[in-house]
């Protein structure tokens, strides 16, 4: 490209050297194989094809059956899942890539059909989210949740710790905690979903407690230098909201900084939507955090170049462009046109719209 950019420069992320500053964002693809929820063998090619990104972050993978919110999302809680993920990490490493797994618990954003024994999804409070989940091949209303008992919370933290241990056994270079988009940790943090009056509700330190306890447990298992977390201060995704997000997330990031994490992965604005949906000072988070700042939401080459030049971020996450362009790094480096993505194949299905998007080299050879 004629425009100078830091995008293609290597970056030291803790003990890991990334080939460039591209992060492939976690992208839910709903192709795991039920009932064991092992990653589809196609995932080996899918991630392997995209190994030129500085860092790949996998689709969110539940730390327990209770943590599942959509059909056919992979898990990281069984031996079979670990073995299947190991084939993915081996392929990525063979191709010189680095890969973290994103681990999640969806909390209330689930359906009884996915829960153990058809039970209610769990949440900080029995407040039902308005919205849909993907079950039985269709979008259906989210089920009514129940509030987690205080006695159950240590088990949730342990699920995240065990998921981390499994991720390391599967050969991942690190772990990203999903603390964003209205899932369980975000539900506890934000007062629109959290109506508790115990240690985990009310004041900001209480609402932030579960996210921080989970992060400490994951960092204790993986090493803080191999731990990242995704946050989304003002997204309305999955009917989540907070009355005053700035002090909430400044507190959270101060505490994450004290843990010396590798990175924070920040969704700026509404997930997959406008970047300016609500006022928020992201620069304040950047200043408070000594590790890497991964910027996410609506980034293209021009915006990524500008933000990196200003020092407002260290790494840039690209989502949908990586779905349809396995060689996104090369295409942007050469100023080549990008493949358009096919929304109809985002969620569920087979190789179509998953592993069959052509690389630039293949497209030129076909001409």
Short mmCIF file of C-alpha atoms in Angstrom, two decimals:
data_model
loop_
_atom_site.label_atom_id
_atom_site.label_comp_id
_atom_site.label_asym_id
_atom_site.label_seq_id
_atom_site.Cartn_x
_atom_site.Cartn_y
_atom_site.Cartn_z
CA UNK A 1 0.00 0.00 0.00
CA UNK A 2 1.20 3.54 -0.68
CA UNK A 3 -0.14 4.76 2.69
CA UNK A 4 2.37 4.10 5.49
CA UNK A 5 0.74 2.05 8.23
CA UNK A 6 1.70 0.18 11.38
CA UNK A 7 -0.87 -2.53 10.54
CA UNK A 8 1.74 -4.76 8.93
CA UNK A 9 4.38 -4.28 11.62
CA UNK A 10 5.12 -7.08 14.14
CA UNK A 11 3.89 -6.60 17.70
CA UNK A 12 5.06 -8.12 20.99
CA UNK A 13 2.04 -9.33 22.96
CA UNK A 14 3.44 -10.51 26.28
CA UNK A 15 5.77 -13.43 25.46
CA UNK A 16 4.28 -13.82 21.95
CA UNK A 17 5.51 -12.03 18.83
CA UNK A 18 2.67 -11.37 16.40
CA UNK A 19 3.56 -11.09 12.69
CA UNK A 20 1.35 -8.01 12.30
CA UNK A 21 -1.27 -5.97 14.15
CA UNK A 22 -4.32 -7.68 12.67
CA UNK A 23 -6.56 -9.59 15.06
CA UNK A 24 -9.20 -11.88 13.63
CA UNK A 25 -12.14 -11.13 15.91
CA UNK A 26 -14.13 -13.99 17.46
CA UNK A 27 -16.94 -14.88 15.05
CA UNK A 28 -19.80 -17.20 15.96
CA UNK A 29 -20.29 -19.69 13.11
CA UNK A 30 -22.53 -22.41 14.66
CA UNK A 31 -20.88 -25.40 13.03
CA UNK A 32 -19.92 -27.53 16.05
CA UNK A 33 -21.18 -31.10 16.04
CA UNK A 34 -23.98 -32.02 18.47
CA UNK A 35 -24.46 -33.50 20.96
CA UNK A 36 -20.78 -33.39 21.98
CA UNK A 37 -20.26 -29.80 20.71
CA UNK A 38 -16.82 -30.62 19.37
CA UNK A 39 -15.47 -28.20 16.75
CA UNK A 40 -16.31 -29.27 13.21
CA UNK A 41 -13.32 -30.80 11.35
CA UNK A 42 -13.83 -27.98 8.83
CA UNK A 43 -12.62 -25.60 11.57
CA UNK A 44 -9.09 -26.95 11.02
CA UNK A 45 -9.09 -25.51 7.49
CA UNK A 46 -11.10 -22.42 8.44
CA UNK A 47 -8.63 -21.20 11.06
CA UNK A 48 -5.61 -22.54 9.17
CA UNK A 49 -6.59 -20.50 6.10
CA UNK A 50 -6.58 -17.32 8.22
CA UNK A 51 -3.29 -17.94 10.06
CA UNK A 52 -1.64 -14.89 8.44
CA UNK A 53 -3.50 -12.66 10.91
CA UNK A 54 -1.20 -11.57 13.73
CA UNK A 55 -3.61 -13.13 16.22
CA UNK A 56 -6.61 -15.36 15.64
CA UNK A 57 -9.30 -15.38 18.33
CA UNK A 58 -11.69 -18.30 17.98
CA UNK A 59 -15.45 -18.20 18.07
CA UNK A 60 -16.74 -18.07 21.63
CA UNK A 61 -16.65 -21.50 23.24
CA UNK A 62 -18.73 -22.33 26.29
CA UNK A 63 -17.07 -23.40 29.53
CA UNK A 64 -20.01 -25.67 30.44
CA UNK A 65 -23.26 -26.90 28.95
CA UNK A 66 -25.03 -24.30 31.09
CA UNK A 67 -22.93 -21.65 29.36
CA UNK A 68 -24.33 -22.43 25.89
CA UNK A 69 -26.78 -19.98 24.35
CA UNK A 70 -27.03 -20.90 20.68
CA UNK A 71 -27.20 -24.16 18.78
CA UNK A 72 -23.97 -25.78 17.60
CA UNK A 73 -21.43 -23.56 19.36
CA UNK A 74 -18.29 -25.43 20.45
CA UNK A 75 -17.30 -26.16 24.01
CA UNK A 76 -14.03 -26.39 25.91
CA UNK A 77 -15.19 -28.52 28.86
CA UNK A 78 -14.72 -32.12 27.64
CA UNK A 79 -11.79 -34.31 26.62
CA UNK A 80 -13.28 -34.75 23.14
CA UNK A 81 -13.51 -31.00 22.65
CA UNK A 82 -9.90 -30.56 23.74
CA UNK A 83 -8.75 -33.20 21.25
CA UNK A 84 -10.69 -31.58 18.40
CA UNK A 85 -9.37 -28.10 19.22
CA UNK A 86 -5.81 -29.49 19.32
CA UNK A 87 -6.08 -30.25 15.58
CA UNK A 88 -7.04 -26.62 14.97
CA UNK A 89 -4.16 -25.17 16.98
CA UNK A 90 -1.69 -27.58 15.34
CA UNK A 91 -2.74 -26.39 11.87
CA UNK A 92 -2.51 -22.71 12.81
CA UNK A 93 0.93 -23.21 14.36
CA UNK A 94 2.13 -25.18 11.31
CA UNK A 95 1.27 -22.09 9.27
CA UNK A 96 3.14 -19.76 11.61
CA UNK A 97 0.06 -18.30 13.28
CA UNK A 98 -0.90 -17.52 16.88
CA UNK A 99 -4.33 -18.40 18.27
CA UNK A 100 -6.27 -17.62 21.45
CA UNK A 101 -9.60 -19.21 22.33
CA UNK A 102 -12.46 -17.00 23.46
CA UNK A 103 -14.31 -18.57 26.40
CA UNK A 104 -17.79 -17.60 27.48
CA UNK A 105 -20.85 -18.23 29.55
CA UNK A 106 -23.90 -16.65 27.94
CA UNK A 107 -25.92 -16.37 31.16
CA UNK A 108 -29.52 -15.38 30.39
CA UNK A 109 -29.05 -15.28 26.59
CA UNK A 110 -30.08 -18.90 26.15
CA UNK A 111 -33.01 -21.25 25.76
CA UNK A 112 -34.30 -24.08 27.93
CA UNK A 113 -33.73 -26.49 24.99
CA UNK A 114 -29.97 -25.97 25.38
CA UNK A 115 -29.77 -26.14 29.16
CA UNK A 116 -29.00 -29.20 31.31
CA UNK A 117 -32.28 -31.09 31.92
CA UNK A 118 -34.22 -28.32 30.15
CA UNK A 119 -33.70 -25.94 33.08
CA UNK A 120 -33.90 -22.16 33.01
CA UNK A 121 -30.85 -20.19 31.87
CA UNK A 122 -29.00 -18.48 34.74
CA UNK A 123 -28.46 -14.76 35.25
CA UNK A 124 -27.54 -12.27 37.97
CA UNK A 125 -31.28 -11.56 38.36
CA UNK A 126 -34.49 -13.07 37.00
CA UNK A 127 -34.77 -10.38 34.32
CA UNK A 128 -35.58 -11.76 30.88
CA UNK A 129 -33.66 -10.31 27.92
CA UNK A 130 -35.68 -9.10 24.99
CA UNK A 131 -34.25 -10.73 21.91
CA UNK A 132 -33.73 -13.95 20.04
CA UNK A 133 -31.39 -16.89 20.20
CA UNK A 134 -30.67 -19.50 17.52
CA UNK A 135 -32.11 -22.94 18.34
CA UNK A 136 -33.37 -25.75 16.13
CA UNK A 137 -32.31 -23.95 12.97
CA UNK A 138 -34.36 -20.84 13.67
CA UNK A 139 -34.30 -17.66 15.74
CA UNK A 140 -36.53 -17.96 18.79
CA UNK A 141 -37.28 -15.91 21.91
CA UNK A 142 -34.74 -16.07 24.73
CA UNK A 143 -36.08 -18.06 27.70
CA UNK A 144 -36.87 -16.59 31.10
CA UNK A 145 -33.83 -16.94 33.39
CA UNK A 146 -33.42 -17.61 37.08
CA UNK A 147 -31.11 -15.71 39.41
CA UNK A 148 -27.91 -17.51 40.37
CA UNK A 149 -27.66 -18.42 44.03
CA UNK A 150 -24.63 -17.04 45.84
CA UNK A 151 -23.51 -20.63 46.44
CA UNK A 152 -23.40 -21.31 42.68
CA UNK A 153 -20.99 -18.50 41.78
CA UNK A 154 -17.75 -20.29 42.79
CA UNK A 155 -18.76 -23.07 40.38
CA UNK A 156 -19.04 -20.58 37.52
CA UNK A 157 -15.57 -19.24 38.29
CA UNK A 158 -14.23 -22.80 38.42
CA UNK A 159 -15.81 -23.54 35.00
CA UNK A 160 -13.81 -20.67 33.51
CA UNK A 161 -10.62 -21.86 35.22
CA UNK A 162 -11.13 -25.43 34.00
CA UNK A 163 -11.92 -24.16 30.49
CA UNK A 164 -8.61 -22.30 30.57
CA UNK A 165 -6.69 -25.40 31.64
CA UNK A 166 -8.37 -27.31 28.81
CA UNK A 167 -7.48 -24.55 26.33
CA UNK A 168 -3.81 -24.82 27.28
CA UNK A 169 -4.01 -28.60 26.92
CA UNK A 170 -5.45 -28.03 23.44
CA UNK A 171 -2.42 -25.98 22.47
CA UNK A 172 -3.84 -22.47 22.46
CA UNK A 173 -1.37 -19.61 22.86
CA UNK A 174 -3.72 -17.90 25.30
CA UNK A 175 -7.29 -17.20 26.33
CA UNK A 176 -9.69 -14.32 25.77
CA UNK A 177 -12.52 -14.00 28.30
CA UNK A 178 -15.83 -12.89 26.82
CA UNK A 179 -16.93 -10.06 29.09
CA UNK A 180 -18.95 -8.26 26.43
CA UNK A 181 -22.18 -8.19 24.39
CA UNK A 182 -24.65 -8.80 27.19
CA UNK A 183 -23.41 -12.26 28.20
CA UNK A 184 -23.02 -13.42 31.80
CA UNK A 185 -20.07 -11.29 32.97
CA UNK A 186 -21.50 -8.21 31.26
CA UNK A 187 -24.92 -8.98 32.80
CA UNK A 188 -23.40 -8.90 36.28
CA UNK A 189 -21.50 -5.68 35.56
CA UNK A 190 -24.39 -3.64 34.15
CA UNK A 191 -27.28 -2.41 36.25
CA UNK A 192 -29.87 -2.98 33.52
CA UNK A 193 -29.57 -6.72 34.14
CA UNK A 194 -28.19 -6.89 37.68
CA UNK A 195 -30.76 -6.15 40.42
CA UNK A 196 -28.97 -8.09 43.17
CA UNK A 197 -28.52 -6.74 46.69
CA UNK A 198 -25.69 -9.04 47.82
CA UNK A 199 -21.90 -9.02 47.26
CA UNK A 200 -22.46 -9.14 43.50
CA UNK A 201 -25.00 -6.34 43.15
CA UNK A 202 -25.54 -2.65 43.82
CA UNK A 203 -22.34 -0.57 43.86
CA UNK A 204 -19.89 -0.70 40.95
CA UNK A 205 -17.24 -2.80 42.78
CA UNK A 206 -19.90 -5.41 43.57
CA UNK A 207 -21.29 -5.59 40.04
CA UNK A 208 -17.77 -5.79 38.58
CA UNK A 209 -16.76 -8.50 41.06
CA UNK A 210 -17.64 -11.60 39.01
CA UNK A 211 -15.89 -10.36 35.87
CA UNK A 212 -12.77 -9.62 37.90
CA UNK A 213 -12.86 -12.87 39.88
CA UNK A 214 -13.20 -14.87 36.66
CA UNK A 215 -10.33 -12.91 35.11
CA UNK A 216 -8.10 -13.52 38.13
CA UNK A 217 -8.87 -17.25 37.96
CA UNK A 218 -8.13 -17.44 34.22
CA UNK A 219 -4.92 -15.41 34.59
CA UNK A 220 -3.88 -17.62 37.48
CA UNK A 221 -4.21 -20.66 35.22
CA UNK A 222 -2.87 -19.32 31.89
CA UNK A 223 -0.57 -16.57 33.15
CA UNK A 224 -1.69 -12.94 32.93
CA UNK A 225 0.60 -12.45 29.93
CA UNK A 226 -1.50 -14.99 27.99
CA UNK A 227 -4.88 -13.64 29.11
CA UNK A 228 -7.06 -11.04 27.41
CA UNK A 229 -10.64 -9.91 27.92
CA UNK A 230 -13.29 -8.47 25.64
CA UNK A 231 -15.51 -5.66 26.92
CA UNK A 232 -18.26 -3.55 25.31
CA UNK A 233 -19.02 -0.51 27.48
CA UNK A 234 -22.03 0.87 25.57
CA UNK A 235 -23.29 -1.88 23.28
CA UNK A 236 -27.03 -2.57 23.49
CA UNK A 237 -26.45 -6.16 22.25
CA UNK A 238 -28.72 -8.76 23.86
CA UNK A 239 -30.80 -6.09 25.62
CA UNK A 240 -27.97 -4.99 27.92
CA UNK A 241 -27.60 -1.51 29.36
CA UNK A 242 -26.00 0.44 32.17
CA UNK A 243 -27.10 3.79 33.59
CA UNK A 244 -23.52 5.12 33.90
CA UNK A 245 -20.97 3.04 31.96
CA UNK A 246 -17.96 5.41 32.16
CA UNK A 247 -17.17 5.00 35.89
CA UNK A 248 -18.11 1.31 35.71
CA UNK A 249 -15.60 0.52 32.98
CA UNK A 250 -12.92 2.81 34.37
CA UNK A 251 -13.13 0.79 37.60
CA UNK A 252 -13.07 -2.50 35.67
CA UNK A 253 -10.07 -1.48 33.55
CA UNK A 254 -8.16 -0.20 36.60
CA UNK A 255 -8.60 -3.63 38.20
CA UNK A 256 -7.74 -5.48 34.96
CA UNK A 257 -4.58 -3.38 34.75
CA UNK A 258 -3.63 -4.41 38.28
CA UNK A 259 -3.84 -8.03 37.09
CA UNK A 260 -1.31 -7.18 34.31
CA UNK A 261 -3.31 -8.77 31.51
CA UNK A 262 -1.93 -9.04 27.99
CA UNK A 263 -4.75 -7.03 26.45
CA UNK A 264 -8.21 -5.55 26.61
CA UNK A 265 -10.34 -6.02 23.48
CA UNK A 266 -12.78 -3.11 23.35
CA UNK A 267 -15.93 -2.97 21.23
CA UNK A 268 -16.31 0.72 20.49
CA UNK A 269 -19.99 1.57 20.12
CA UNK A 270 -22.79 -0.88 19.29
CA UNK A 271 -21.56 -4.36 18.37
CA UNK A 272 -21.75 -4.68 14.59
CA UNK A 273 -23.49 -1.30 14.45
CA UNK A 274 -22.77 2.41 14.82
CA UNK A 275 -19.57 3.41 16.57
CA UNK A 276 -21.19 6.55 18.02
CA UNK A 277 -24.41 5.10 19.49
CA UNK A 278 -23.63 6.50 22.96
CA UNK A 279 -21.02 8.89 24.38
CA UNK A 280 -18.01 7.14 25.90
CA UNK A 281 -14.36 8.10 26.42
CA UNK A 282 -12.37 5.10 25.16
CA UNK A 283 -9.13 7.08 25.43
CA UNK A 284 -9.61 7.00 29.21
CA UNK A 285 -9.51 3.18 29.15
CA UNK A 286 -6.43 3.25 26.94
CA UNK A 287 -4.62 5.51 29.43
CA UNK A 288 -5.56 3.35 32.40
CA UNK A 289 -4.30 0.10 30.89
CA UNK A 290 -0.61 -0.74 30.50
CA UNK A 291 -1.12 -3.80 28.27
CA UNK A 292 -2.23 -3.83 24.65
CA UNK A 293 -5.45 -2.12 23.54
CA UNK A 294 -7.30 -4.04 20.81
CA UNK A 295 -9.78 -1.78 19.01
CA UNK A 296 -12.90 -3.35 17.49
CA UNK A 297 -16.00 -2.37 15.54
CA UNK A 298 -16.33 -1.15 11.99
CA UNK A 299 -12.62 -0.92 11.24
CA UNK A 300 -11.37 -0.78 7.66
CA UNK A 301 -7.85 -0.13 6.36
CA UNK A 302 -8.15 3.65 6.56
CA UNK A 303 -9.58 3.82 10.08
CA UNK A 304 -7.12 1.19 11.35
CA UNK A 305 -4.20 3.11 9.86
CA UNK A 306 -5.38 6.39 11.42
CA UNK A 307 -6.01 4.94 14.90
CA UNK A 308 -2.65 3.13 14.99
CA UNK A 309 -0.83 6.26 13.81
CA UNK A 310 -2.46 8.26 16.61
CA UNK A 311 -1.41 5.66 19.18
CA UNK A 312 -5.06 5.17 20.16
CA UNK A 313 -4.75 1.35 19.82
CA UNK A 314 -2.05 -1.31 19.49
CA UNK A 315 -3.96 -3.96 17.56
CA UNK A 316 -7.04 -3.81 15.32
CA UNK A 317 -9.73 -6.50 15.26
CA UNK A 318 -11.43 -7.26 11.96
CA UNK A 319 -14.54 -9.45 11.92
CA UNK A 320 -16.68 -10.00 8.83
CA UNK A 321 -13.86 -9.12 6.37
CA UNK A 322 -12.00 -12.20 7.68
CA UNK A 323 -15.03 -14.42 7.05
CA UNK A 324 -14.89 -13.80 3.30
CA UNK A 325 -11.17 -13.06 2.94
CA UNK A 326 -8.95 -15.74 4.46
CA UNK A 327 -5.97 -13.76 3.13
CA UNK A 328 -7.22 -10.37 4.33
CA UNK A 329 -3.71 -9.31 5.38
CA UNK A 330 -2.27 -9.92 1.91
CA UNK A 331 -5.23 -8.29 0.14
CA UNK A 332 -4.96 -5.10 2.19
CA UNK A 333 -1.18 -5.04 1.78
CA UNK A 334 -1.55 -5.17 -2.00
CA UNK A 335 -4.60 -2.91 -2.18
CA UNK A 336 -6.50 -5.79 -3.79
CA UNK A 337 -10.30 -5.97 -3.86
CA UNK A 338 -12.04 -7.89 -1.08
CA UNK A 339 -14.48 -10.77 -1.49
CA UNK A 340 -18.02 -9.87 -0.43
CA UNK A 341 -19.41 -11.96 2.42
CA UNK A 342 -22.57 -14.04 2.22
CA UNK A 343 -24.72 -13.36 5.30
CA UNK A 344 -26.90 -16.40 4.59
CA UNK A 345 -23.96 -18.69 5.46
CA UNK A 346 -22.76 -16.92 8.63
CA UNK A 347 -24.58 -19.21 11.08
CA UNK A 348 -24.64 -22.97 10.62
CA UNK A 349 -24.15 -25.01 7.48
CA UNK A 350 -21.21 -26.69 5.82
CA UNK A 351 -18.13 -25.58 3.87
CA UNK A 352 -20.15 -23.11 1.80
CA UNK A 353 -19.42 -19.63 3.10
CA UNK A 354 -16.98 -21.11 5.61
CA UNK A 355 -13.89 -22.61 3.96
CA UNK A 356 -14.62 -21.97 0.26
CA UNK A 357 -13.87 -18.24 -0.07
CA UNK A 358 -11.03 -17.89 -2.60
CA UNK A 359 -7.66 -16.37 -1.77
CA UNK A 360 -6.26 -13.70 -4.06
CA UNK A 361 -3.79 -16.24 -5.44
CA UNK A 362 -6.59 -18.71 -6.23
CA UNK A 363 -8.75 -16.00 -7.81
CA UNK A 364 -5.91 -14.85 -10.08
CA UNK A 365 -5.12 -18.47 -11.06
CA UNK A 366 -8.79 -19.01 -11.99
CA UNK A 367 -8.86 -16.05 -14.38
#
